[in-house]
Amino acid sequence: MSSSEQTVDNMAAGSVHKVIFEHQGVFIQLSSDEEAIEQDLLISGSLQVIDKDSSSVMGCTQGPGDRSHQLLETQQSYETEWDMVNAVSFKKRPCTNGEGSLNHSHERSRWAFTFSVSDLRSITVKEEGWAFLICKLKDSSTPLPVLHFHQGGSREFLDSLRRFALLTECPDDGTCLLVSTPNKALSQSFENLLDDNSFGLVHKFRKDPYVTTLGGFSKVTNYIFDALRGTEEQHQRPPEEVADLLGEVIPGLEINQQEEPGFEVITRIDLGARPQVMRREPLSAEDWTKHQDPEGRMVNVSHLKQVIFKGGLCHAVRKEAWKFLLGCFPWDSTLEERKALQRTKTDEYFRMKLQWKSVSEEQERRNSRLRDYRSLIEKDVNRTDRTNRFYEGIDNPSLVLLHDILMTYCMFDFDLGYVQGMSDLLSPILYVMENEVDAFWCFVSFMDQMHQNFEEQMQGMKTQLIQLSTLLRLLDLAFWNYLEAQDSGYLYFCFRWLLIRFKRELSFHDVLRLWEVMWTGLPCHNFHLLVCCAILDSEKQKIMEENYGFSEILKHINELSMKLDIEEILQKAEGICLQIRSCKDLPHSVSAILGFGTEVSGSNPTDCESAAAPRATQQQDACSNRHLRETSSHNSCKVAFRL
């Protein structure tokens, strides 16, 4: 395989063409009616992905031969046939007799073709002893030959395309990758949202999603509003352009548009009346003790969780109960077993703490990642919940514990390390536990649930935003359509809610109540998404009656912080859950999100390895498009097949 990235200078045109990918020995299968006599004939050629800095061009080498001939012919082709602007066509390459052109390929060059990556709709990956790709264009009237990779190279080819397009797995077909290309002009406009010319918002978002969300999205002005809505003459940007912009900000985000093929279409469904539910008083210390047997085992756990879900816990119980809710202690463990486990966990914690404590200054100078983690932690600790009495003041010992726990977590999970926002998740836990070791292991358990939110690819955030949009569309299609009309159907104004589980939206004590309720796992999966729906349901009337636009919606949502009634929200969210559960014709996608039913659809475990390989690759594909953000010209890439 010859996979390379090289630069070809076109001196006449004064531009630079970059060969992102090149692979010899790719075969196409002839199956057109025009060439029926050559049915099923495989023709070998060379495949290239080429980027040009100023316009849409493409090029490809001629195959094995003298390198000077190949380069000369490539340069000539850039100036003539391959200077196509966003066009897809099959081309018969002109064959000249001078300048070293390779005449022996003339008879077969009619099978050469080119297409722009921006014109791709989907790529289906198949394997039959070798990989072959079926590329489909947005213009269905222009079919492309199947590309056969007998000598490997299909994965490298897909990787090269990810620098220019988002490849996301189609939910209904594990072998199909949907292709979308971002809009460069819009992404640049969004980057200018912050008054910081050194770093664009996309770069900041990937490196530091928490601060960018709390900072960038809370500073939305008429500038970005105008960038999204377009000029007065345009009135509103096309939905696909807005999708491009949001794809820039949250890589891989694909909201289930009704017109998008491959997604389940959710139409208006009669959910019936929403049941009225009542909240109860918090579980008392006395009632907690009643759920323990003489050896300390928790009994009637399902009823206990139900009581906690309906009313939460009194503060005196939290220190012990949270360890069970978070999975630090098994529900069926005895008191003696828990004491033994506590001793083991204490030893393990201090061994990890000693690892970073014993690093000398000389060692740390040669460990940039540890230095970066420490710097971020020190910065965040000094601004986390400083108005709370537990953390206020100078030289507060609680701040030292917060710092030490986060540093030790870096030793526990060095791959993730520390990402800004994690201190917000630890702060309430340390407040409740008042113990360094207990707080650490509870934090570890909570991070097991939240881990994907903080990973570089943010797969957890992408999934939750898609699921939230699906639920809101089911619950209130009119409101969802209104948000769509205001370029807000992607619900990214809920990003902060999801990222740190409403930590900045509620008062400190309301956060404690909400988290312990959610940790029961009741009454359904992803209950926090229904909490989002409950908040939006309460605000929809004001948003729609006041005819809020893009910027007003963001401003309004941000200003809800510290004004929300947690008991009212939980009551409404539970009612929404019961309302959805009672629906007889519930869409499968909604049932899967909320965990209704026991049916689990998935691949057959007996599938052969060759079939499983492309699926595994595609699952990774759906969240491995970060190279796209580093490409300078999103719409200047084309793919060429030459013989």
Coordinates of C-alpha atoms in Angstrom, one line a residue, residues 33 65 95 114 172 206 398 487 496 527 566:
D33 CA -25.8 -1.0 -19.2
G65 CA 6.1 4.3 -13.8
C95 CA -4.4 12.3 -23.6
T114 CA -13.8 12.4 -9.8
D172 CA -30.5 1.5 11.0
R206 CA -12.4 20.7 22.1
S398 CA -11.4 21.8 52.3
D487 CA -32.2 27.6 14.8
R496 CA -24.2 22.9 30.5
F527 CA -34.1 10.3 33.9
I566 CA -36.2 21.3 42.2

